[in-house]
């Protein structure tokens, strides 16, 4: 008995499109997994390396990427007049804000944007910011270098940045443009203060339990496997139905 194959152009085109789509998306997920693996390696290396001292020398974007996740120290003073609050930053199930404040590096006009920590939202009056302590005068602070403060979904048009504004998202370039301050191209997630006087009893320090970067490489590998499986199923379905139609014909 001769086995025949029933060839049709439309199923072939559909199969090729599905195979191309599946392989393309699988490779994209694989690249995402590789990025997460590289990020985990950089994070581990940054934790093991000695802290860097951030100076007023302007950093290029490539320099900032090279020191992301490194422990960093910097000396200078806060510029609280241009503090902004990032909304929709929950912590342990409670709504709140991340406090972003420019920090002027000693002996220069260069600044770095410091994420001081997390503050809870007032459930009665949403725009009321709890009292907290920002040190005055020259201090040395330590933290982790990050390229951005994270991004949350934002509906509608973003409000322009202004001093003490509550916004959904803010990046370094936006804040530099709005404030006129020279800013290094990185965010400083503050962890501890060095040489700071005790905070007043009536104010609270922001919570500095920063979320770890998303390192779920296995999740992307799983997605890649699913897309490769889709491409294989499309090919096998085309071959199976071609043989089945051909051999069912009299």
XYZ file of N, CA and C in Angstrom:
750
model
N 0.844 -1.200 0.000
C 0.000 0.000 0.000
C 0.876 1.245 0.000
N 0.605 2.126 -0.921
C 1.414 3.347 -1.029
C 0.863 4.428 -0.091
N 1.751 5.030 0.698
C 1.360 6.122 1.605
C 1.471 7.437 0.844
N 0.381 8.165 0.821
C 0.355 9.439 0.094
C 0.243 10.609 1.063
N 0.640 11.798 0.583
C 0.546 13.037 1.365
C -0.271 14.052 0.581
N -1.289 14.623 1.244
C -2.159 15.609 0.602
C -1.627 17.014 0.914
N -1.035 17.649 -0.095
C -0.400 18.962 0.098
C -1.376 20.084 -0.263
N -1.467 21.087 0.678
C -2.252 22.282 0.395
C -1.476 23.501 0.870
N -1.587 24.582 0.081
C -0.784 25.769 0.360
C -1.205 26.501 1.636
N -2.511 26.652 1.846
C -2.962 27.448 3.006
C -2.523 26.808 4.322
N -2.747 25.502 4.541
C -2.222 24.901 5.776
C -0.710 25.030 5.906
N 0.020 24.954 4.768
C 1.470 25.107 4.830
C 1.856 26.489 5.335
N 1.194 27.529 4.796
C 1.514 28.892 5.207
C 1.188 29.106 6.678
N 0.018 28.607 7.108
C -0.365 28.748 8.515
C 0.640 28.035 9.412
N 1.044 26.823 9.012
C 2.012 26.086 9.807
C 3.329 26.833 9.909
N 3.822 27.354 8.786
C 5.095 28.080 8.809
C 5.020 29.315 9.696
N 3.874 30.022 9.653
C 3.713 31.206 10.504
C 3.722 30.824 11.977
N 3.017 29.740 12.327
C 2.989 29.310 13.722
C 4.356 28.830 14.186
N 5.056 28.108 13.339
C 6.399 27.649 13.705
C 7.338 28.836 13.897
N 7.281 29.806 12.975
C 8.145 30.985 13.098
C 7.811 31.777 14.356
N 6.505 31.931 14.635
C 6.098 32.658 15.832
C 6.555 31.935 17.092
N 6.342 30.626 17.139
C 6.738 29.867 18.319
C 8.231 29.922 18.580
N 9.031 29.737 17.518
C 10.484 29.774 17.685
C 10.951 31.169 18.088
N 10.367 32.210 17.475
C 10.759 33.578 17.796
C 10.471 33.908 19.261
N 9.273 33.565 19.727
C 8.922 33.857 21.117
C 9.723 32.988 22.084
N 10.010 31.754 21.708
C 10.831 30.906 22.569
C 12.242 31.467 22.718
N 12.810 31.944 21.620
C 14.153 32.525 21.692
C 14.154 33.808 22.512
N 13.062 34.589 22.404
C 12.963 35.807 23.224
C 12.915 35.446 24.703
N 12.132 34.424 25.068
C 12.072 34.006 26.465
C 13.422 33.452 26.923
N 14.140 32.774 26.034
C 15.455 32.261 26.396
C 16.428 33.400 26.652
N 16.336 34.454 25.831
C 17.195 35.623 26.070
C 16.862 36.266 27.409
N 15.573 36.338 27.736
C 15.170 36.881 29.033
C 15.747 36.042 30.177
N 15.721 34.732 30.021
C 16.298 33.862 31.043
C 17.798 34.108 31.189
N 18.485 34.271 30.069
C 19.931 34.539 30.124
C 20.217 35.872 30.800
N 19.357 36.865 30.550
C 19.522 38.161 31.213
C 19.360 38.026 32.724
N 18.380 37.219 33.142
C 18.169 37.030 34.583
C 19.353 36.304 35.221
N 19.908 35.328 34.513
C 21.078 34.627 35.034
C 22.257 35.589 35.173
N 22.461 36.438 34.152
C 23.549 37.414 34.223
C 23.313 38.417 35.348
N 22.051 38.808 35.536
C 21.737 39.752 36.612
C 22.005 39.127 37.976
N 21.671 37.840 38.133
C 21.944 37.158 39.396
C 23.441 37.100 39.671
N 24.223 36.852 38.621
C 25.673 36.808 38.792
C 26.216 38.180 39.190
N 25.697 39.240 38.566
C 26.135 40.595 38.924
C 25.732 40.946 40.342
N 24.530 40.525 40.751
C 24.075 40.805 42.105
C 24.956 40.115 43.130
N 25.295 38.854 42.879
C 26.163 38.132 43.800
C 27.553 38.752 43.858
N 28.081 39.113 42.679
C 29.404 39.741 42.650
C 29.384 41.086 43.361
N 28.288 41.846 43.185
C 28.183 43.137 43.841
C 28.133 43.024 45.347
N 27.465 41.970 45.861
C 27.388 41.786 47.308
C 28.741 41.391 47.899
N 29.534 40.674 47.105
C 30.830 40.219 47.604
C 31.913 41.290 47.481
N 31.740 42.205 46.533
C 32.782 43.205 46.290
C 32.770 44.283 47.372
N 33.915 44.923 47.531
C 34.020 46.031 48.486
C 33.176 47.205 48.003
N 32.623 48.002 48.915
C 31.793 49.141 48.506
C 32.582 50.151 47.678
N 31.909 50.728 46.695
C 32.489 51.806 45.910
C 32.172 53.146 46.561
N 33.042 54.098 46.345
C 32.794 55.471 46.799
C 32.335 56.271 45.598
N 31.108 56.752 45.637
C 30.568 57.532 44.526
C 31.066 58.955 44.621
N 31.688 59.432 43.548
C 32.227 60.784 43.517
C 31.379 61.659 42.600
N 31.816 62.905 42.458
C 31.081 63.845 41.618
C 31.421 63.705 40.144
N 32.388 62.863 39.797
C 32.732 62.688 38.382
C 31.525 62.134 37.629
N 31.075 62.800 36.552
C 29.876 62.335 35.840
C 30.063 60.929 35.292
N 29.053 60.113 35.482
C 29.068 58.740 34.986
C 28.353 58.660 33.648
N 28.905 57.850 32.750
C 28.204 57.529 31.525
C 27.196 56.416 31.801
N 26.274 56.231 30.862
C 25.274 55.178 31.034
C 25.941 53.811 31.176
N 27.006 53.579 30.415
C 27.718 52.306 30.510
C 28.377 52.139 31.877
N 28.870 53.233 32.442
C 29.472 53.165 33.776
C 28.423 52.798 34.819
N 27.236 53.393 34.695
C 26.170 53.090 35.642
C 25.743 51.633 35.541
N 25.653 51.101 34.313
C 25.299 49.692 34.144
C 26.346 48.779 34.759
N 27.604 49.180 34.667
C 28.686 48.336 35.177
C 28.661 48.231 36.703
N 28.145 49.251 37.388
C 28.157 49.221 38.852
C 26.773 48.946 39.440
N 25.789 48.608 38.577
C 24.481 48.271 39.128
C 24.604 47.078 40.061
N 23.897 47.137 41.196
C 23.879 46.130 42.255
C 25.138 46.156 43.121
N 26.038 47.096 42.868
C 27.200 47.228 43.737
C 26.827 48.009 44.985
N 27.492 47.675 46.076
C 27.353 48.480 47.294
C 28.150 49.769 47.116
N 27.525 50.880 47.482
C 28.115 52.194 47.220
C 27.971 53.055 48.464
N 28.956 53.918 48.704
C 28.844 54.950 49.738
C 29.026 56.307 49.082
N 28.420 57.321 49.668
C 28.535 58.679 49.131
C 28.403 59.656 50.286
N 29.115 60.766 50.188
C 29.100 61.798 51.230
C 28.556 63.090 50.635
N 27.662 63.720 51.357
C 27.072 64.977 50.905
C 25.886 65.335 51.774
N 24.911 66.040 51.189
C 23.729 66.407 51.962
C 22.483 66.286 51.094
N 21.371 65.987 51.739
C 20.109 65.839 51.043
C 19.561 67.202 50.616
N 18.779 67.154 49.526
C 18.067 68.343 49.041
C 16.572 68.022 49.160
N 16.006 68.115 50.382
C 14.632 67.653 50.603
C 13.583 68.475 49.871
N 13.930 69.681 49.430
C 12.943 70.495 48.722
C 12.449 69.810 47.461
N 13.280 68.944 46.865
C 12.877 68.288 45.625
C 12.564 66.805 45.830
N 12.109 66.465 47.026
C 11.665 65.100 47.274
C 10.372 64.828 46.501
N 10.284 63.643 45.900
C 9.042 63.185 45.268
C 8.704 61.810 45.844
N 7.431 61.457 45.778
C 6.940 60.222 46.378
C 6.336 59.336 45.289
N 6.843 58.116 45.181
C 6.325 57.165 44.210
C 5.171 56.394 44.836
N 3.997 56.516 44.246
C 2.788 55.886 44.771
C 2.706 54.426 44.316
N 1.773 53.703 44.933
C 1.509 52.297 44.581
C 2.740 51.423 44.743
N 3.441 51.605 45.862
C 4.581 50.745 46.210
C 4.236 49.998 47.490
N 3.531 48.876 47.380
C 3.120 48.157 48.591
C 4.297 47.483 49.278
N 4.130 47.302 50.588
C 5.144 46.607 51.382
C 4.422 45.707 52.385
N 4.613 44.397 52.255
C 3.974 43.409 53.113
C 2.461 43.595 53.139
N 1.892 43.831 51.969
C 0.457 43.945 51.841
C -0.125 45.299 52.178
N 0.701 46.267 52.544
C 0.212 47.598 52.902
C 0.615 48.608 51.832
N -0.332 49.465 51.453
C -0.048 50.485 50.438
C 0.888 51.542 51.006
N 1.708 52.106 50.116
C 2.633 53.127 50.590
C 3.399 53.785 49.464
N 4.445 54.511 49.843
C 5.238 55.310 48.914
C 6.714 54.959 49.054
N 7.450 55.157 47.973
C 8.901 55.203 48.019
C 9.319 56.670 47.992
N 10.241 57.018 48.877
C 10.687 58.403 49.023
C 11.961 58.604 48.211
N 11.905 59.486 47.208
C 13.071 59.798 46.373
C 13.518 61.220 46.657
N 14.779 61.370 47.036
C 15.309 62.684 47.387
C 16.673 62.882 46.735
N 16.899 63.995 46.034
C 18.245 64.260 45.515
C 19.237 64.445 46.663
N 20.475 64.047 46.400
C 21.548 64.110 47.395
C 22.742 64.771 46.722
N 23.133 65.946 47.212
C 24.244 66.685 46.597
C 25.566 66.173 47.143
N 26.437 65.768 46.229
C 27.736 65.223 46.613
C 28.642 66.355 47.066
N 29.317 66.136 48.183
C 30.147 67.187 48.783
C 31.154 67.748 47.784
N 31.309 69.066 47.841
C 32.312 69.747 47.031
C 31.975 69.850 45.564
N 30.694 69.691 45.191
C 30.343 69.733 43.780
C 28.879 70.154 43.639
N 28.477 70.300 42.374
C 27.073 70.548 42.070
C 26.382 69.293 41.551
N 27.100 68.179 41.603
C 26.544 66.910 41.143
C 25.676 66.296 42.248
N 24.597 65.651 41.807
C 23.671 65.003 42.727
C 23.482 63.545 42.321
N 22.969 62.776 43.252
C 22.510 61.422 42.969
C 21.134 61.288 43.605
N 20.245 60.586 42.920
C 18.881 60.424 43.415
C 18.870 59.249 44.403
N 18.468 59.527 45.634
C 18.495 58.534 46.701
C 17.066 58.084 47.014
N 16.857 56.783 46.979
C 15.597 56.215 47.473
C 15.783 56.006 48.969
N 15.162 56.905 49.760
C 15.373 56.848 51.209
C 14.691 55.657 51.855
N 13.587 55.201 51.272
C 12.884 54.073 51.863
C 11.401 54.125 51.563
N 10.640 53.331 52.324
C 9.203 53.184 52.127
C 8.445 53.790 53.292
N 7.332 54.456 52.975
C 6.447 55.021 53.988
C 5.036 54.513 53.756
N 4.262 54.248 54.818
C 2.894 53.775 54.644
C 1.964 54.897 54.204
N 0.921 54.528 53.483
C -0.087 55.505 53.066
C -1.111 55.696 54.181
N -1.573 56.933 54.321
C -2.656 57.240 55.246
C -3.962 56.790 54.603
N -4.659 55.834 55.232
C -5.871 55.273 54.630
C -7.029 56.258 54.586
N -6.993 57.276 55.420
C -8.074 58.270 55.445
C -7.787 59.397 54.460
N -6.568 59.897 54.490
C -6.164 61.003 53.614
C -4.982 60.525 52.761
N -5.265 60.137 51.517
C -4.267 59.463 50.689
C -3.027 60.296 50.438
N -3.190 61.600 50.329
C -2.059 62.464 49.980
C -1.283 62.943 51.204
N -1.677 62.500 52.373
C -0.963 62.913 53.586
C 0.242 62.019 53.794
N 1.431 62.617 53.834
C 2.678 61.865 53.991
C 3.026 61.790 55.475
N 3.312 60.591 55.993
C 3.700 60.490 57.404
C 4.988 61.257 57.682
N 5.126 61.712 58.917
C 6.364 62.393 59.320
C 7.512 61.390 59.316
N 8.633 61.803 58.780
C 9.817 60.944 58.753
C 11.054 61.823 58.842
N 12.179 61.212 59.059
C 13.420 61.947 59.284
C 14.324 61.906 58.064
N 14.706 63.089 57.575
C 15.756 63.215 56.563
C 16.911 63.961 57.206
N 18.096 63.372 57.272
C 19.206 64.045 57.963
C 19.586 65.348 57.281
N 20.021 66.293 58.086
C 20.498 67.572 57.567
C 22.011 67.639 57.731
N 22.628 68.521 56.961
C 24.071 68.634 57.025
C 24.763 67.516 56.270
N 26.078 67.517 56.342
C 26.865 66.535 55.598
C 26.821 65.187 56.299
N 26.442 64.159 55.534
C 26.379 62.798 56.062
C 26.956 61.851 55.019
N 27.338 60.691 55.467
C 27.763 59.620 54.573
C 26.717 58.522 54.646
N 26.221 58.118 53.500
C 25.196 57.083 53.460
C 25.698 55.919 52.607
N 25.134 54.764 52.856
C 25.502 53.555 52.111
C 24.247 52.956 51.503
N 24.439 52.285 50.376
C 23.285 51.680 49.711
C 23.704 50.842 48.528
N 22.718 50.549 47.677
C 22.911 49.719 46.499
C 22.619 50.555 45.256
N 23.494 50.477 44.266
C 23.289 51.215 43.011
C 22.281 50.470 42.145
N 21.293 51.191 41.637
C 20.305 50.652 40.711
C 20.146 51.627 39.554
N 19.694 51.128 38.411
C 19.547 51.989 37.232
C 18.241 52.765 37.237
N 17.237 52.277 37.956
C 15.952 52.976 37.994
C 15.226 52.596 39.271
N 14.108 53.261 39.507
C 13.326 53.040 40.721
C 12.174 52.082 40.500
N 12.158 51.386 39.380
C 11.046 50.485 39.081
C 9.905 51.234 38.428
N 9.024 50.484 37.798
C 7.912 51.090 37.048
C 6.630 50.332 37.347
N 5.562 51.080 37.618
C 4.244 50.475 37.817
C 3.320 50.945 36.700
N 2.245 50.172 36.461
C 1.299 50.536 35.419
C 0.631 51.866 35.753
N 0.553 52.718 34.763
C 0.015 54.067 34.958
C -1.062 54.332 33.922
N -2.234 54.720 34.400
C -3.349 55.028 33.512
C -3.434 56.532 33.302
N -3.732 56.931 32.074
C -3.858 58.354 31.782
C -2.509 59.012 31.590
N -2.529 60.327 31.543
C -1.320 61.120 31.321
C -0.623 61.390 32.641
N 0.683 61.178 32.672
C 1.451 61.409 33.890
C 1.503 62.896 34.220
N 1.397 63.211 35.513
C 1.489 64.599 35.957
C 2.942 65.058 35.897
N 3.169 66.339 35.627
C 4.552 66.837 35.620
C 5.158 66.756 37.018
N 6.450 66.506 37.061
C 7.127 66.420 38.350
C 7.249 67.794 38.978
N 7.047 67.839 40.289
C 7.153 69.075 41.054
C 7.629 68.713 42.448
N 8.164 69.660 43.196
C 8.593 69.355 44.563
C 7.453 68.790 45.397
N 7.738 67.731 46.147
C 6.786 67.058 47.039
C 5.623 66.397 46.292
N 5.764 66.170 44.991
C 4.685 65.574 44.203
C 4.555 64.084 44.522
N 3.321 63.599 44.442
C 3.033 62.173 44.531
C 2.752 61.689 43.120
N 3.597 60.810 42.595
C 3.491 60.359 41.216
C 3.568 58.840 41.178
N 3.150 58.277 40.045
C 3.236 56.825 39.878
C 4.657 56.393 39.530
N 5.291 57.156 38.635
C 6.626 56.808 38.170
C 7.442 58.082 37.998
N 8.731 57.933 38.136
C 9.644 59.057 37.893
C 11.002 58.475 37.534
N 11.609 59.008 36.498
C 12.955 58.549 36.167
C 13.935 59.693 36.357
N 15.202 59.349 36.255
C 16.254 60.313 36.571
C 16.239 61.492 35.604
N 16.065 61.211 34.322
C 16.072 62.290 33.330
C 14.914 63.257 33.559
N 13.733 62.738 33.906
C 12.591 63.610 34.175
C 12.856 64.516 35.360
N 13.387 63.949 36.423
C 13.639 64.752 37.618
C 14.746 65.771 37.385
N 15.772 65.387 36.639
C 16.843 66.340 36.331
C 16.304 67.506 35.516
N 15.429 67.204 34.539
C 14.851 68.263 33.710
C 13.951 69.180 34.524
N 13.114 68.602 35.394
C 12.167 69.403 36.155
C 12.850 70.247 37.224
N 13.873 69.704 37.855
C 14.521 70.403 38.970
C 15.695 71.267 38.551
N 16.286 70.972 37.385
C 17.492 71.679 36.972
C 18.746 71.189 37.671
N 18.648 70.077 38.400
C 19.794 69.535 39.112
C 20.580 68.581 38.223
N 21.891 68.589 38.373
C 22.735 67.614 37.684
C 22.673 66.310 38.468
N 22.252 65.229 37.813
C 22.060 63.947 38.482
C 22.895 62.855 37.816
N 23.503 62.024 38.636
C 24.179 60.847 38.115
C 23.134 59.879 37.546
N 23.480 59.063 36.534
C 22.489 58.200 35.888
C 22.216 56.903 36.648
N 21.994 57.009 37.951
C 21.644 55.834 38.732
C 20.842 56.258 39.957
N 20.133 55.289 40.512
C 19.383 55.461 41.747
C 20.167 54.794 42.871
N 20.163 55.429 44.018
C 20.893 54.935 45.179
C 19.863 54.436 46.193
N 19.719 53.106 46.337
C 18.798 52.548 47.329
C 19.487 52.547 48.686
N 19.106 53.483 49.529
C 19.785 53.671 50.801
C 19.521 52.496 51.729
N 20.573 52.059 52.408
C 20.429 50.976 53.376
C 20.743 51.448 54.792
N 21.823 52.178 54.976
C 22.187 52.637 56.324
C 22.720 54.059 56.236
N 22.714 54.729 57.388
C 23.337 56.038 57.534
C 24.625 55.871 58.320
N 25.617 56.657 57.989
C 26.883 56.627 58.711
C 27.102 58.011 59.307
N 27.350 58.067 60.601
C 27.623 59.340 61.241
C 26.414 60.246 61.335
N 25.189 59.685 61.387
C 23.989 60.501 61.471
C 23.506 60.540 62.908
N 23.038 61.700 63.334
C 22.477 61.822 64.669
C 21.177 61.038 64.759
N 20.785 60.684 65.973
C 19.555 59.920 66.163
C 18.356 60.718 65.699
N 17.368 60.029 65.142
C 16.170 60.697 64.650
C 15.305 61.148 65.811
N 14.567 62.265 65.667
C 13.658 62.695 66.715
C 12.625 61.612 67.015
N 12.160 61.600 68.259
C 11.211 60.566 68.659
C 9.882 60.690 67.937
N 9.564 61.882 67.431
C 8.264 62.100 66.781
C 8.268 61.724 65.312
N 9.405 61.310 64.767
C 9.470 60.967 63.355
C 9.998 59.553 63.194
N 9.752 58.987 62.056
C 10.160 57.610 61.791
C 11.061 57.562 60.574
N 12.017 56.662 60.620
C 12.837 56.440 59.434
C 12.039 55.620 58.429
N 12.160 55.909 57.134
C 11.489 55.061 56.150
C 12.005 53.627 56.212
N 11.128 52.673 55.904
C 11.516 51.265 55.868
C 12.474 51.058 54.703
N 13.580 50.369 54.948
C 14.594 50.179 53.912
C 14.782 48.702 53.596
N 13.686 47.980 53.559
C 13.698 46.573 53.178
C 13.375 46.503 51.689
N 14.389 46.710 50.848
C 14.171 46.838 49.419
C 13.878 45.483 48.783
N 12.923 45.438 47.840
C 12.629 44.160 47.177
C 13.806 43.712 46.324
N 14.043 42.406 46.337
C 15.132 41.851 45.527
C 14.756 41.909 44.058
N 15.731 42.059 43.172
C 15.431 42.042 41.731
C 14.801 40.722 41.315
N 13.973 40.780 40.290
C 13.335 39.575 39.764
C 14.400 38.701 39.099
N 14.652 37.527 39.681
C 15.676 36.623 39.161
C 15.078 35.301 38.694
N 13.809 35.311 38.316
C 13.108 34.087 37.941
C 13.469 33.595 36.557
N 14.710 33.138 36.373
C 15.131 32.641 35.067
C 14.382 31.372 34.679
N 14.065 30.520 35.665
C 13.382 29.259 35.352
C 11.997 29.507 34.756
N 11.345 30.580 35.178
C 10.035 30.903 34.625
C 10.134 31.150 33.123
N 11.153 31.876 32.710
C 11.308 32.166 31.285
C 11.717 30.909 30.510
N 12.488 30.040 31.134
C 12.830 28.779 30.471
C 11.566 27.944 30.244
N 10.661 27.964 31.223
C 9.402 27.250 31.063
C 8.560 27.810 29.927
N 8.506 29.145 29.837
C 7.779 29.766 28.728
C 8.421 29.410 27.390
N 9.750 29.396 27.338
C 10.442 29.050 26.100
C 10.091 27.625 25.676
N 10.069 26.702 26.630
C 9.702 25.322 26.312
C 8.290 25.255 25.728
N 7.355 26.026 26.285
C 5.981 26.013 25.792
C 5.897 26.527 24.358
N 6.664 27.571 24.049
C 6.623 28.102 22.683
C 7.281 27.135 21.693
N 8.381 26.497 22.098
C 8.977 25.478 21.228
C 7.997 24.326 21.009
N 7.270 23.948 22.063
C 6.289 22.874 21.927
C 5.168 23.260 20.969
N 4.746 24.531 21.025
C 3.715 25.002 20.091
C 4.198 24.892 18.645
N 5.439 25.299 18.397
C 5.984 25.213 17.040
C 6.046 23.761 16.575
N 6.476 22.869 17.455
C 6.549 21.450 17.083
C 5.161 20.875 16.824
N 4.185 21.233 17.657
C 2.825 20.730 17.470
C 2.226 21.210 16.157
N 2.496 22.476 15.792
C 1.984 22.985 14.516
C 2.563 22.204 13.352
N 3.856 21.905 13.400
C 4.477 21.138 12.325
C 3.917 19.720 12.263
N 3.819 19.061 13.425
C 3.323 17.686 13.437
C 1.860 17.614 13.003
N 1.072 18.618 13.387
C -0.336 18.633 12.984
C -0.461 18.761 11.468
N 0.384 19.614 10.870
C 0.367 19.767 9.412
C 0.719 18.446 8.719
N 1.767 17.781 9.212
C 2.191 16.520 8.597
C 1.125 15.444 8.800
N 0.586 15.329 10.012
C -0.395 14.291 10.301
C -1.667 14.474 9.468
N -2.191 15.690 9.418
C -3.424 15.917 8.663
C -3.198 15.740 7.168
N -1.996 16.071 6.663
C -1.707 15.856 5.250
C -1.751 14.392 4.879
N -1.107 13.548 5.709
C -1.146 12.102 5.445
C -2.557 11.554 5.650
N -3.236 12.046 6.667
C -4.571 11.501 6.975
C -5.558 11.802 5.856
N -5.549 13.048 5.360
C -6.481 13.408 4.278
C -6.171 12.604 3.009
N -4.892 12.476 2.701
C -4.506 11.788 1.480
C -4.909 10.313 1.496
N -4.742 9.673 2.647
C -5.014 8.247 2.704
C -6.466 7.909 2.978
N -7.286 8.932 3.325
C -8.719 8.697 3.460
C -9.436 8.797 2.123
N -8.795 9.457 1.146
C -9.434 9.608 -0.156
C -9.472 8.260 -0.891
N -10.581 7.960 -1.637
C -10.651 6.699 -2.398
C -9.627 6.670 -3.521
